Amino acid sequence: MAWANIKADSIKLADIRTGTPIQEASIELMEHAKGFDMPSTDLFYSRQDVKALTRAVVEKDITLVMERCVAALSVQTHLLINRYGESTEPYFLVVRGTASTFNFLCQPNEKRPGCAPVVEKDITGDLLARPFKVFPTRDDRSLTIDIYRGDELLVSVDRDSRGEPIKVAAAKHTHVDIDFESTDMVVTVIVDNWDEVDQDTQVKKRQT
C-alpha cells in the first residue's frame, strides 16, 4: 500500500500503532481555525496484496500503479446580486458533504462540516470558486453548497435542475453553475475527466 503527494501542511496521518487494522488506519485533512477542511493536495493511492512464498529471503519487484483519489470541484454563480442585492457583508460559499478522511483501503469518510473554498467576486458581484481539490463524497452521501451573506444563510443547493444529487468522484472535475436569472434557480452540473497523470512506483519488497 502506498500514498503519494501527502504534504504536512494539508494532510495529517493518524497515530498508527502496531496491529492497527488497515481499515482503521487513516489520513485526514487539516482544518482551518473555523473548523472547515483545508483543500487537499493532488493525492494518489495504490495497494497490492503480497504473499510470502517461502521462508527464504526473496527480492521481488512490485509495480504499484498510482491512481488519483481526490476530486476537483468548482462553483460559479450568475446574477446573484440581482436576487439578493448589494451588501457590505461578504458573500461566501460553504461546501458540505465532502469526506474529511481516507482509511488505508482508500475509503472516504465524513468527519467535519465541510470546506469553505476561496472565492473571487467579479464586477457584477458573482462568485467564482476556481477548481479546488477535495476528498470525494461517499456513495451514500451527496454535496450541499450553501451561499452565505455574512452570518445569513441565503440558499442551499443540493440537487441540479433535473433533481439529481450533487456528488464529486475521484479523478473527476465537477463544475456547479448556479443561475439566478429566472424565478426558479437553475443549477447545472458538468463532470469532466481530470487531466490524466501516470505515476508508477517500483518497490523492492524483502520477504522472509
mmCIF file with all atom_site columns, C-alpha atoms in Angstrom:
data_model
loop_
_atom_site.group_PDB
_atom_site.id
_atom_site.type_symbol
_atom_site.label_atom_id
_atom_site.label_alt_id
_atom_site.label_comp_id
_atom_site.label_asym_id
_atom_site.label_entity_id
_atom_site.label_seq_id
_atom_site.pdbx_PDB_ins_code
_atom_site.Cartn_x
_atom_site.Cartn_y
_atom_site.Cartn_z
_atom_site.occupancy
_atom_site.B_iso_or_equiv
_atom_site.pdbx_formal_charge
_atom_site.auth_seq_id
_atom_site.auth_comp_id
_atom_site.auth_asym_id
_atom_site.auth_atom_id
_atom_site.pdbx_PDB_model_num
ATOM 1   C CA . MET A 1 1   ? 0.000   0.000   0.000   1.00 0.00 ? 1   MET A CA 1
ATOM 2   C CA . ALA A 1 2   ? 1.318   3.450   -0.850  1.00 0.00 ? 2   ALA A CA 1
ATOM 3   C CA . TRP A 1 3   ? 0.213   7.073   -0.800  1.00 0.00 ? 3   TRP A CA 1
ATOM 4   C CA . ALA A 1 4   ? 1.804   9.746   -2.973  1.00 0.00 ? 4   ALA A CA 1
ATOM 5   C CA . ASN A 1 5   ? 1.875   13.531  -2.580  1.00 0.00 ? 5   ASN A CA 1
ATOM 6   C CA . ILE A 1 6   ? 0.962   13.703  1.101   1.00 0.00 ? 6   ILE A CA 1
ATOM 7   C CA . LYS A 1 7   ? 2.034   17.127  2.391   1.00 0.00 ? 7   LYS A CA 1
ATOM 8   C CA . ALA A 1 8   ? 2.187   18.028  6.066   1.00 0.00 ? 8   ALA A CA 1
ATOM 9   C CA . ASP A 1 9   ? 0.589   21.462  5.573   1.00 0.00 ? 9   ASP A CA 1
ATOM 10  C CA . SER A 1 10  ? -2.716  19.975  4.391   1.00 0.00 ? 10  SER A CA 1
ATOM 11  C CA . ILE A 1 11  ? -2.885  16.272  5.361   1.00 0.00 ? 11  ILE A CA 1
ATOM 12  C CA . LYS A 1 12  ? -2.039  14.518  8.602   1.00 0.00 ? 12  LYS A CA 1
ATOM 13  C CA . LEU A 1 13  ? -1.567  10.859  9.442   1.00 0.00 ? 13  LEU A CA 1
ATOM 14  C CA . ALA A 1 14  ? -3.405  9.348   12.365  1.00 0.00 ? 14  ALA A CA 1
ATOM 15  C CA . ASP A 1 15  ? -1.343  7.757   15.117  1.00 0.00 ? 15  ASP A CA 1
ATOM 16  C CA . ILE A 1 16  ? -0.853  4.201   13.823  1.00 0.00 ? 16  ILE A CA 1
ATOM 17  C CA . ARG A 1 17  ? 0.176   1.549   16.320  1.00 0.00 ? 17  ARG A CA 1
ATOM 18  C CA . THR A 1 18  ? 1.429   -1.956  15.652  1.00 0.00 ? 18  THR A CA 1
ATOM 19  C CA . GLY A 1 19  ? -1.516  -4.222  14.936  1.00 0.00 ? 19  GLY A CA 1
ATOM 20  C CA . THR A 1 20  ? -3.863  -1.441  13.788  1.00 0.00 ? 20  THR A CA 1
ATOM 21  C CA . PRO A 1 21  ? -6.278  -2.896  11.182  1.00 0.00 ? 21  PRO A CA 1
ATOM 22  C CA . ILE A 1 22  ? -5.816  -1.332  7.756   1.00 0.00 ? 22  ILE A CA 1
ATOM 23  C CA . GLN A 1 23  ? -9.429  -0.127  7.687   1.00 0.00 ? 23  GLN A CA 1
ATOM 24  C CA . GLU A 1 24  ? -8.877  1.776   10.962  1.00 0.00 ? 24  GLU A CA 1
ATOM 25  C CA . ALA A 1 25  ? -5.625  3.498   9.963   1.00 0.00 ? 25  ALA A CA 1
ATOM 26  C CA . SER A 1 26  ? -6.365  6.815   8.282   1.00 0.00 ? 26  SER A CA 1
ATOM 27  C CA . ILE A 1 27  ? -5.168  10.077  6.803   1.00 0.00 ? 27  ILE A CA 1
ATOM 28  C CA . GLU A 1 28  ? -7.086  13.263  7.492   1.00 0.00 ? 28  GLU A CA 1
ATOM 29  C CA . LEU A 1 29  ? -7.340  16.744  6.018   1.00 0.00 ? 29  LEU A CA 1
ATOM 30  C CA . MET A 1 30  ? -6.015  19.549  8.181   1.00 0.00 ? 30  MET A CA 1
ATOM 31  C CA . GLU A 1 31  ? -8.640  22.058  9.295   1.00 0.00 ? 31  GLU A CA 1
ATOM 32  C CA . HIS A 1 32  ? -8.888  25.836  9.430   1.00 0.00 ? 32  HIS A CA 1
ATOM 33  C CA . ALA A 1 33  ? -9.375  27.664  12.714  1.00 0.00 ? 33  ALA A CA 1
ATOM 34  C CA . LYS A 1 34  ? -13.111 27.871  11.939  1.00 0.00 ? 34  LYS A CA 1
ATOM 35  C CA . GLY A 1 35  ? -13.332 24.077  11.737  1.00 0.00 ? 35  GLY A CA 1
ATOM 36  C CA . PHE A 1 36  ? -13.577 23.670  7.953   1.00 0.00 ? 36  PHE A CA 1
ATOM 37  C CA . ASP A 1 37  ? -11.396 21.282  5.939   1.00 0.00 ? 37  ASP A CA 1
ATOM 38  C CA . MET A 1 38  ? -8.408  22.674  4.097   1.00 0.00 ? 38  MET A CA 1
ATOM 39  C CA . PRO A 1 39  ? -8.129  21.814  0.379   1.00 0.00 ? 39  PRO A CA 1
ATOM 40  C CA . SER A 1 40  ? -6.341  18.548  -0.351  1.00 0.00 ? 40  SER A CA 1
ATOM 41  C CA . THR A 1 41  ? -3.144  18.026  -2.261  1.00 0.00 ? 41  THR A CA 1
ATOM 42  C CA . ASP A 1 42  ? -3.309  16.059  -5.524  1.00 0.00 ? 42  ASP A CA 1
ATOM 43  C CA . LEU A 1 43  ? -3.313  12.745  -3.685  1.00 0.00 ? 43  LEU A CA 1
ATOM 44  C CA . PHE A 1 44  ? -2.577  9.318   -5.192  1.00 0.00 ? 44  PHE A CA 1
ATOM 45  C CA . TYR A 1 45  ? -3.019  5.803   -3.812  1.00 0.00 ? 45  TYR A CA 1
ATOM 46  C CA . SER A 1 46  ? -2.223  2.197   -4.685  1.00 0.00 ? 46  SER A CA 1
ATOM 47  C CA . ARG A 1 47  ? -2.443  -1.139  -2.904  1.00 0.00 ? 47  ARG A CA 1
ATOM 48  C CA . GLN A 1 48  ? -1.332  -4.645  -3.767  1.00 0.00 ? 48  GLN A CA 1
ATOM 49  C CA . ASP A 1 49  ? -1.548  -7.797  -1.667  1.00 0.00 ? 49  ASP A CA 1
ATOM 50  C CA . VAL A 1 50  ? 1.750   -9.694  -1.420  1.00 0.00 ? 50  VAL A CA 1
ATOM 51  C CA . LYS A 1 51  ? 2.109   -13.217 -0.067  1.00 0.00 ? 51  LYS A CA 1
ATOM 52  C CA . ALA A 1 52  ? 5.349   -14.755 1.190   1.00 0.00 ? 52  ALA A CA 1
ATOM 53  C CA . LEU A 1 53  ? 6.206   -17.791 -0.936  1.00 0.00 ? 53  LEU A CA 1
ATOM 54  C CA . THR A 1 54  ? 8.957   -19.420 1.138   1.00 0.00 ? 54  THR A CA 1
ATOM 55  C CA . ARG A 1 55  ? 10.915  -18.867 4.310   1.00 0.00 ? 55  ARG A CA 1
ATOM 56  C CA . ALA A 1 56  ? 13.951  -17.904 2.274   1.00 0.00 ? 56  ALA A CA 1
ATOM 57  C CA . VAL A 1 57  ? 14.730  -14.263 1.634   1.00 0.00 ? 57  VAL A CA 1
ATOM 58  C CA . VAL A 1 58  ? 13.187  -13.246 -1.661  1.00 0.00 ? 58  VAL A CA 1
ATOM 59  C CA . GLU A 1 59  ? 13.551  -9.991  -3.529  1.00 0.00 ? 59  GLU A CA 1
ATOM 60  C CA . LYS A 1 60  ? 10.617  -9.205  -5.749  1.00 0.00 ? 60  LYS A CA 1
ATOM 61  C CA . ASP A 1 61  ? 9.923   -6.181  -7.916  1.00 0.00 ? 61  ASP A CA 1
ATOM 62  C CA . ILE A 1 62  ? 6.435   -4.819  -7.375  1.00 0.00 ? 62  ILE A CA 1
ATOM 63  C CA . THR A 1 63  ? 4.972   -2.177  -9.642  1.00 0.00 ? 63  THR A CA 1
ATOM 64  C CA . LEU A 1 64  ? 2.355   -0.008  -7.983  1.00 0.00 ? 64  LEU A CA 1
ATOM 65  C CA . VAL A 1 65  ? 0.173   1.945   -10.399 1.00 0.00 ? 65  VAL A CA 1
ATOM 66  C CA . MET A 1 66  ? -0.789  5.071   -8.502  1.00 0.00 ? 66  MET A CA 1
ATOM 67  C CA . GLU A 1 67  ? -4.322  6.352   -9.068  1.00 0.00 ? 67  GLU A CA 1
ATOM 68  C CA . ARG A 1 68  ? -5.683  9.781   -8.188  1.00 0.00 ? 68  ARG A CA 1
ATOM 69  C CA . CYS A 1 69  ? -8.072  9.506   -5.241  1.00 0.00 ? 69  CYS A CA 1
ATOM 70  C CA . VAL A 1 70  ? -9.178  13.136  -4.858  1.00 0.00 ? 70  VAL A CA 1
ATOM 71  C CA . ALA A 1 71  ? -11.771 15.129  -6.767  1.00 0.00 ? 71  ALA A CA 1
ATOM 72  C CA . ALA A 1 72  ? -11.756 18.647  -8.215  1.00 0.00 ? 72  ALA A CA 1
ATOM 73  C CA . LEU A 1 73  ? -14.699 20.975  -7.628  1.00 0.00 ? 73  LEU A CA 1
ATOM 74  C CA . SER A 1 74  ? -15.514 24.457  -8.916  1.00 0.00 ? 74  SER A CA 1
ATOM 75  C CA . VAL A 1 75  ? -18.575 26.641  -8.336  1.00 0.00 ? 75  VAL A CA 1
ATOM 76  C CA . GLN A 1 76  ? -19.869 29.740  -10.151 1.00 0.00 ? 76  GLN A CA 1
ATOM 77  C CA . THR A 1 77  ? -22.934 31.926  -9.612  1.00 0.00 ? 77  THR A CA 1
ATOM 78  C CA . HIS A 1 78  ? -24.816 34.102  -12.104 1.00 0.00 ? 78  HIS A CA 1
ATOM 79  C CA . LEU A 1 79  ? -26.898 37.182  -11.222 1.00 0.00 ? 79  LEU A CA 1
ATOM 80  C CA . LEU A 1 80  ? -26.503 36.585  -7.500  1.00 0.00 ? 80  LEU A CA 1
ATOM 81  C CA . ILE A 1 81  ? -26.814 40.304  -6.692  1.00 0.00 ? 81  ILE A CA 1
ATOM 82  C CA . ASN A 1 82  ? -29.992 40.571  -8.765  1.00 0.00 ? 82  ASN A CA 1
ATOM 83  C CA . ARG A 1 83  ? -31.579 38.031  -6.448  1.00 0.00 ? 83  ARG A CA 1
ATOM 84  C CA . TYR A 1 84  ? -30.153 39.054  -3.073  1.00 0.00 ? 84  TYR A CA 1
ATOM 85  C CA . GLY A 1 85  ? -28.943 42.637  -3.553  1.00 0.00 ? 85  GLY A CA 1
ATOM 86  C CA . GLU A 1 86  ? -25.793 44.565  -2.748  1.00 0.00 ? 86  GLU A CA 1
ATOM 87  C CA . SER A 1 87  ? -24.426 44.261  0.782   1.00 0.00 ? 87  SER A CA 1
ATOM 88  C CA . THR A 1 88  ? -21.495 45.373  2.895   1.00 0.00 ? 88  THR A CA 1
ATOM 89  C CA . GLU A 1 89  ? -21.460 41.852  4.315   1.00 0.00 ? 89  GLU A CA 1
ATOM 90  C CA . PRO A 1 90  ? -19.279 39.434  2.329   1.00 0.00 ? 90  PRO A CA 1
ATOM 91  C CA . TYR A 1 91  ? -20.777 36.648  0.266   1.00 0.00 ? 91  TYR A CA 1
ATOM 92  C CA . PHE A 1 92  ? -19.081 33.242  0.597   1.00 0.00 ? 92  PHE A CA 1
ATOM 93  C CA . LEU A 1 93  ? -19.614 29.539  -0.028  1.00 0.00 ? 93  LEU A CA 1
ATOM 94  C CA . VAL A 1 94  ? -19.558 26.506  2.252   1.00 0.00 ? 94  VAL A CA 1
ATOM 95  C CA . VAL A 1 95  ? -19.455 23.055  0.661   1.00 0.00 ? 95  VAL A CA 1
ATOM 96  C CA . ARG A 1 96  ? -20.793 20.266  2.865   1.00 0.00 ? 96  ARG A CA 1
ATOM 97  C CA . GLY A 1 97  ? -20.722 16.518  2.330   1.00 0.00 ? 97  GLY A CA 1
ATOM 98  C CA . THR A 1 98  ? -17.168 16.035  1.111   1.00 0.00 ? 98  THR A CA 1
ATOM 99  C CA . ALA A 1 99  ? -15.129 13.474  3.008   1.00 0.00 ? 99  ALA A CA 1
ATOM 100 C CA . SER A 1 100 ? -12.545 14.526  5.602   1.00 0.00 ? 100 SER A CA 1
ATOM 101 C CA . THR A 1 101 ? -10.618 11.256  5.935   1.00 0.00 ? 101 THR A CA 1
ATOM 102 C CA . PHE A 1 102 ? -9.473  8.202   3.984   1.00 0.00 ? 102 PHE A CA 1
ATOM 103 C CA . ASN A 1 103 ? -8.767  4.894   5.663   1.00 0.00 ? 103 ASN A CA 1
ATOM 104 C CA . PHE A 1 104 ? -5.889  2.821   4.327   1.00 0.00 ? 104 PHE A CA 1
ATOM 105 C CA . LEU A 1 105 ? -8.261  0.999   1.974   1.00 0.00 ? 105 LEU A CA 1
ATOM 106 C CA . CYS A 1 106 ? -8.831  4.440   0.385   1.00 0.00 ? 106 CYS A CA 1
ATOM 107 C CA . GLN A 1 107 ? -12.427 4.558   1.583   1.00 0.00 ? 107 GLN A CA 1
ATOM 108 C CA . PRO A 1 108 ? -13.611 8.143   2.273   1.00 0.00 ? 108 PRO A CA 1
ATOM 109 C CA . ASN A 1 109 ? -15.420 9.166   5.432   1.00 0.00 ? 109 ASN A CA 1
ATOM 110 C CA . GLU A 1 110 ? -17.035 12.439  6.505   1.00 0.00 ? 110 GLU A CA 1
ATOM 111 C CA . LYS A 1 111 ? -15.975 13.932  9.831   1.00 0.00 ? 111 LYS A CA 1
ATOM 112 C CA . ARG A 1 112 ? -16.390 17.724  9.817   1.00 0.00 ? 112 ARG A CA 1
ATOM 113 C CA . PRO A 1 113 ? -18.956 20.190  8.455   1.00 0.00 ? 113 PRO A CA 1
ATOM 114 C CA . GLY A 1 114 ? -17.233 20.670  5.092   1.00 0.00 ? 114 GLY A CA 1
ATOM 115 C CA . CYS A 1 115 ? -14.955 23.221  3.439   1.00 0.00 ? 115 CYS A CA 1
ATOM 116 C CA . ALA A 1 116 ? -15.094 26.927  2.641   1.00 0.00 ? 116 ALA A CA 1
ATOM 117 C CA . PRO A 1 117 ? -13.261 27.468  -0.666  1.00 0.00 ? 117 PRO A CA 1
ATOM 118 C CA . VAL A 1 118 ? -11.546 30.673  -1.666  1.00 0.00 ? 118 VAL A CA 1
ATOM 119 C CA . VAL A 1 119 ? -13.943 32.669  -3.858  1.00 0.00 ? 119 VAL A CA 1
ATOM 120 C CA . GLU A 1 120 ? -13.420 35.522  -6.267  1.00 0.00 ? 120 GLU A CA 1
ATOM 121 C CA . LYS A 1 121 ? -16.051 38.219  -6.773  1.00 0.00 ? 121 LYS A CA 1
ATOM 122 C CA . ASP A 1 122 ? -16.353 39.770  -10.218 1.00 0.00 ? 122 ASP A CA 1
ATOM 123 C CA . ILE A 1 123 ? -17.532 43.279  -11.094 1.00 0.00 ? 123 ILE A CA 1
ATOM 124 C CA . THR A 1 124 ? -21.162 42.117  -11.250 1.00 0.00 ? 124 THR A CA 1
ATOM 125 C CA . GLY A 1 125 ? -20.985 40.628  -7.760  1.00 0.00 ? 125 GLY A CA 1
ATOM 126 C CA . ASP A 1 126 ? -20.994 36.989  -8.833  1.00 0.00 ? 126 ASP A CA 1
ATOM 127 C CA . LEU A 1 127 ? -18.874 34.396  -7.076  1.00 0.00 ? 127 LEU A CA 1
ATOM 128 C CA . LEU A 1 128 ? -16.333 32.023  -8.583  1.00 0.00 ? 128 LEU A CA 1
ATOM 129 C CA . ALA A 1 129 ? -14.550 29.246  -6.721  1.00 0.00 ? 129 ALA A CA 1
ATOM 130 C CA . ARG A 1 130 ? -11.884 28.011  -9.104  1.00 0.00 ? 130 ARG A CA 1
ATOM 131 C CA . PRO A 1 131 ? -11.159 24.254  -9.110  1.00 0.00 ? 131 PRO A CA 1
ATOM 132 C CA . PHE A 1 132 ? -10.006 23.103  -5.689  1.00 0.00 ? 132 PHE A CA 1
ATOM 133 C CA . LYS A 1 133 ? -9.187  19.584  -4.527  1.00 0.00 ? 133 LYS A CA 1
ATOM 134 C CA . VAL A 1 134 ? -11.443 17.722  -2.098  1.00 0.00 ? 134 VAL A CA 1
ATOM 135 C CA . PHE A 1 135 ? -11.897 14.180  -0.883  1.00 0.00 ? 135 PHE A CA 1
ATOM 136 C CA . PRO A 1 136 ? -14.796 12.586  -2.808  1.00 0.00 ? 136 PRO A CA 1
ATOM 137 C CA . THR A 1 137 ? -18.291 12.063  -1.464  1.00 0.00 ? 137 THR A CA 1
ATOM 138 C CA . ARG A 1 138 ? -19.173 8.646   -0.093  1.00 0.00 ? 138 ARG A CA 1
ATOM 139 C CA . ASP A 1 139 ? -21.522 6.506   -2.167  1.00 0.00 ? 139 ASP A CA 1
ATOM 140 C CA . ASP A 1 140 ? -24.357 7.148   0.290   1.00 0.00 ? 140 ASP A CA 1
ATOM 141 C CA . ARG A 1 141 ? -23.837 10.918  0.549   1.00 0.00 ? 141 ARG A CA 1
ATOM 142 C CA . SER A 1 142 ? -24.143 13.993  -1.667  1.00 0.00 ? 142 SER A CA 1
ATOM 143 C CA . LEU A 1 143 ? -22.954 17.600  -1.633  1.00 0.00 ? 143 LEU A CA 1
ATOM 144 C CA . THR A 1 144 ? -24.724 20.675  -0.349  1.00 0.00 ? 144 THR A CA 1
ATOM 145 C CA . ILE A 1 145 ? -23.447 24.107  -1.407  1.00 0.00 ? 145 ILE A CA 1
ATOM 146 C CA . ASP A 1 146 ? -24.505 26.860  0.996   1.00 0.00 ? 146 ASP A CA 1
ATOM 147 C CA . ILE A 1 147 ? -24.336 30.512  -0.061  1.00 0.00 ? 147 ILE A CA 1
ATOM 148 C CA . TYR A 1 148 ? -23.926 32.932  2.854   1.00 0.00 ? 148 TYR A CA 1
ATOM 149 C CA . ARG A 1 149 ? -24.058 36.703  3.187   1.00 0.00 ? 149 ARG A CA 1
ATOM 150 C CA . GLY A 1 150 ? -22.235 37.381  6.411   1.00 0.00 ? 150 GLY A CA 1
ATOM 151 C CA . ASP A 1 151 ? -23.841 35.109  9.003   1.00 0.00 ? 151 ASP A CA 1
ATOM 152 C CA . GLU A 1 152 ? -27.049 34.753  6.971   1.00 0.00 ? 152 GLU A CA 1
ATOM 153 C CA . LEU A 1 153 ? -27.643 31.558  5.003   1.00 0.00 ? 153 LEU A CA 1
ATOM 154 C CA . LEU A 1 154 ? -29.280 32.645  1.731   1.00 0.00 ? 154 LEU A CA 1
ATOM 155 C CA . VAL A 1 155 ? -29.754 29.367  -0.099  1.00 0.00 ? 155 VAL A CA 1
ATOM 156 C CA . SER A 1 156 ? -28.666 25.719  -0.020  1.00 0.00 ? 156 SER A CA 1
ATOM 157 C CA . VAL A 1 157 ? -28.101 23.818  -3.253  1.00 0.00 ? 157 VAL A CA 1
ATOM 158 C CA . ASP A 1 158 ? -28.044 20.023  -3.055  1.00 0.00 ? 158 ASP A CA 1
ATOM 159 C CA . ARG A 1 159 ? -29.517 18.976  -6.418  1.00 0.00 ? 159 ARG A CA 1
ATOM 160 C CA . ASP A 1 160 ? -29.274 20.063  -10.007 1.00 0.00 ? 160 ASP A CA 1
ATOM 161 C CA . SER A 1 161 ? -32.280 21.253  -12.006 1.00 0.00 ? 161 SER A CA 1
ATOM 162 C CA . ARG A 1 162 ? -33.058 17.666  -13.037 1.00 0.00 ? 162 ARG A CA 1
ATOM 163 C CA . GLY A 1 163 ? -33.380 16.651  -9.392  1.00 0.00 ? 163 GLY A CA 1
ATOM 164 C CA . GLU A 1 164 ? -30.104 14.699  -9.335  1.00 0.00 ? 164 GLU A CA 1
ATOM 165 C CA . PRO A 1 165 ? -27.990 14.898  -6.151  1.00 0.00 ? 165 PRO A CA 1
ATOM 166 C CA . ILE A 1 166 ? -24.611 16.608  -6.486  1.00 0.00 ? 166 ILE A CA 1
ATOM 167 C CA . LYS A 1 167 ? -21.609 14.329  -5.962  1.00 0.00 ? 167 LYS A CA 1
ATOM 168 C CA . VAL A 1 168 ? -17.880 14.533  -6.593  1.00 0.00 ? 168 VAL A CA 1
ATOM 169 C CA . ALA A 1 169 ? -15.885 11.489  -7.687  1.00 0.00 ? 169 ALA A CA 1
ATOM 170 C CA . ALA A 1 170 ? -12.198 10.683  -7.577  1.00 0.00 ? 170 ALA A CA 1
ATOM 171 C CA . ALA A 1 171 ? -10.205 11.762  -10.650 1.00 0.00 ? 171 ALA A CA 1
ATOM 172 C CA . LYS A 1 172 ? -13.139 13.845  -11.956 1.00 0.00 ? 172 LYS A CA 1
ATOM 173 C CA . HIS A 1 173 ? -13.654 17.612  -12.169 1.00 0.00 ? 173 HIS A CA 1
ATOM 174 C CA . THR A 1 174 ? -17.175 18.678  -11.205 1.00 0.00 ? 174 THR A CA 1
ATOM 175 C CA . HIS A 1 175 ? -18.324 22.216  -12.036 1.00 0.00 ? 175 HIS A CA 1
ATOM 176 C CA . VAL A 1 176 ? -21.525 23.539  -10.439 1.00 0.00 ? 176 VAL A CA 1
ATOM 177 C CA . ASP A 1 177 ? -23.173 26.528  -12.124 1.00 0.00 ? 177 ASP A CA 1
ATOM 178 C CA . ILE A 1 178 ? -25.895 28.321  -10.101 1.00 0.00 ? 178 ILE A CA 1
ATOM 179 C CA . ASP A 1 179 ? -28.000 30.749  -12.152 1.00 0.00 ? 179 ASP A CA 1
ATOM 180 C CA . PHE A 1 180 ? -30.479 33.148  -10.507 1.00 0.00 ? 180 PHE A CA 1
ATOM 181 C CA . GLU A 1 181 ? -31.768 34.793  -13.711 1.00 0.00 ? 181 GLU A CA 1
ATOM 182 C CA . SER A 1 182 ? -35.191 33.145  -13.653 1.00 0.00 ? 182 SER A CA 1
ATOM 183 C CA . THR A 1 183 ? -37.632 32.842  -10.762 1.00 0.00 ? 183 THR A CA 1
ATOM 184 C CA . ASP A 1 184 ? -36.608 29.224  -10.305 1.00 0.00 ? 184 ASP A CA 1
ATOM 185 C CA . MET A 1 185 ? -32.906 28.854  -9.639  1.00 0.00 ? 185 MET A CA 1
ATOM 186 C CA . VAL A 1 186 ? -31.186 26.847  -12.397 1.00 0.00 ? 186 VAL A CA 1
ATOM 187 C CA . VAL A 1 187 ? -28.396 24.521  -11.272 1.00 0.00 ? 187 VAL A CA 1
ATOM 188 C CA . THR A 1 188 ? -26.212 22.871  -13.908 1.00 0.00 ? 188 THR A CA 1
ATOM 189 C CA . VAL A 1 189 ? -23.573 20.267  -13.043 1.00 0.00 ? 189 VAL A CA 1
ATOM 190 C CA . ILE A 1 190 ? -20.840 19.416  -15.538 1.00 0.00 ? 190 ILE A CA 1
ATOM 191 C CA . VAL A 1 191 ? -18.487 16.486  -14.850 1.00 0.00 ? 191 VAL A CA 1
ATOM 192 C CA . ASP A 1 192 ? -15.276 16.127  -16.871 1.00 0.00 ? 192 ASP A CA 1
ATOM 193 C CA . ASN A 1 193 ? -12.305 13.809  -16.695 1.00 0.00 ? 193 ASN A CA 1
ATOM 194 C CA . TRP A 1 194 ? -9.400  15.334  -14.846 1.00 0.00 ? 194 TRP A CA 1
ATOM 195 C CA . ASP A 1 195 ? -6.082  15.580  -16.706 1.00 0.00 ? 195 ASP A CA 1
ATOM 196 C CA . GLU A 1 196 ? -4.543  12.124  -16.505 1.00 0.00 ? 196 GLU A CA 1
ATOM 197 C CA . VAL A 1 197 ? -1.245  11.593  -14.722 1.00 0.00 ? 197 VAL A CA 1
ATOM 198 C CA . ASP A 1 198 ? 0.644   8.302   -14.962 1.00 0.00 ? 198 ASP A CA 1
ATOM 199 C CA . GLN A 1 199 ? 2.752   7.620   -11.906 1.00 0.00 ? 199 GLN A CA 1
ATOM 200 C CA . ASP A 1 200 ? 4.410   4.225   -11.420 1.00 0.00 ? 200 ASP A CA 1
ATOM 201 C CA . THR A 1 201 ? 6.447   3.471   -8.318  1.00 0.00 ? 201 THR A CA 1
ATOM 202 C CA . GLN A 1 202 ? 8.635   0.381   -8.074  1.00 0.00 ? 202 GLN A CA 1
ATOM 203 C CA . VAL A 1 203 ? 9.185   -1.071  -4.620  1.00 0.00 ? 203 VAL A CA 1
ATOM 204 C CA . LYS A 1 204 ? 11.563  -3.904  -3.828  1.00 0.00 ? 204 LYS A CA 1
ATOM 205 C CA . LYS A 1 205 ? 9.998   -5.931  -1.020  1.00 0.00 ? 205 LYS A CA 1
ATOM 206 C CA . ARG A 1 206 ? 12.113  -8.254  1.068   1.00 0.00 ? 206 ARG A CA 1
ATOM 207 C CA . GLN A 1 207 ? 10.189  -11.367 2.085   1.00 0.00 ? 207 GLN A CA 1
ATOM 208 C CA . THR A 1 208 ? 11.316  -13.827 4.731   1.00 0.00 ? 208 THR A CA 1
#
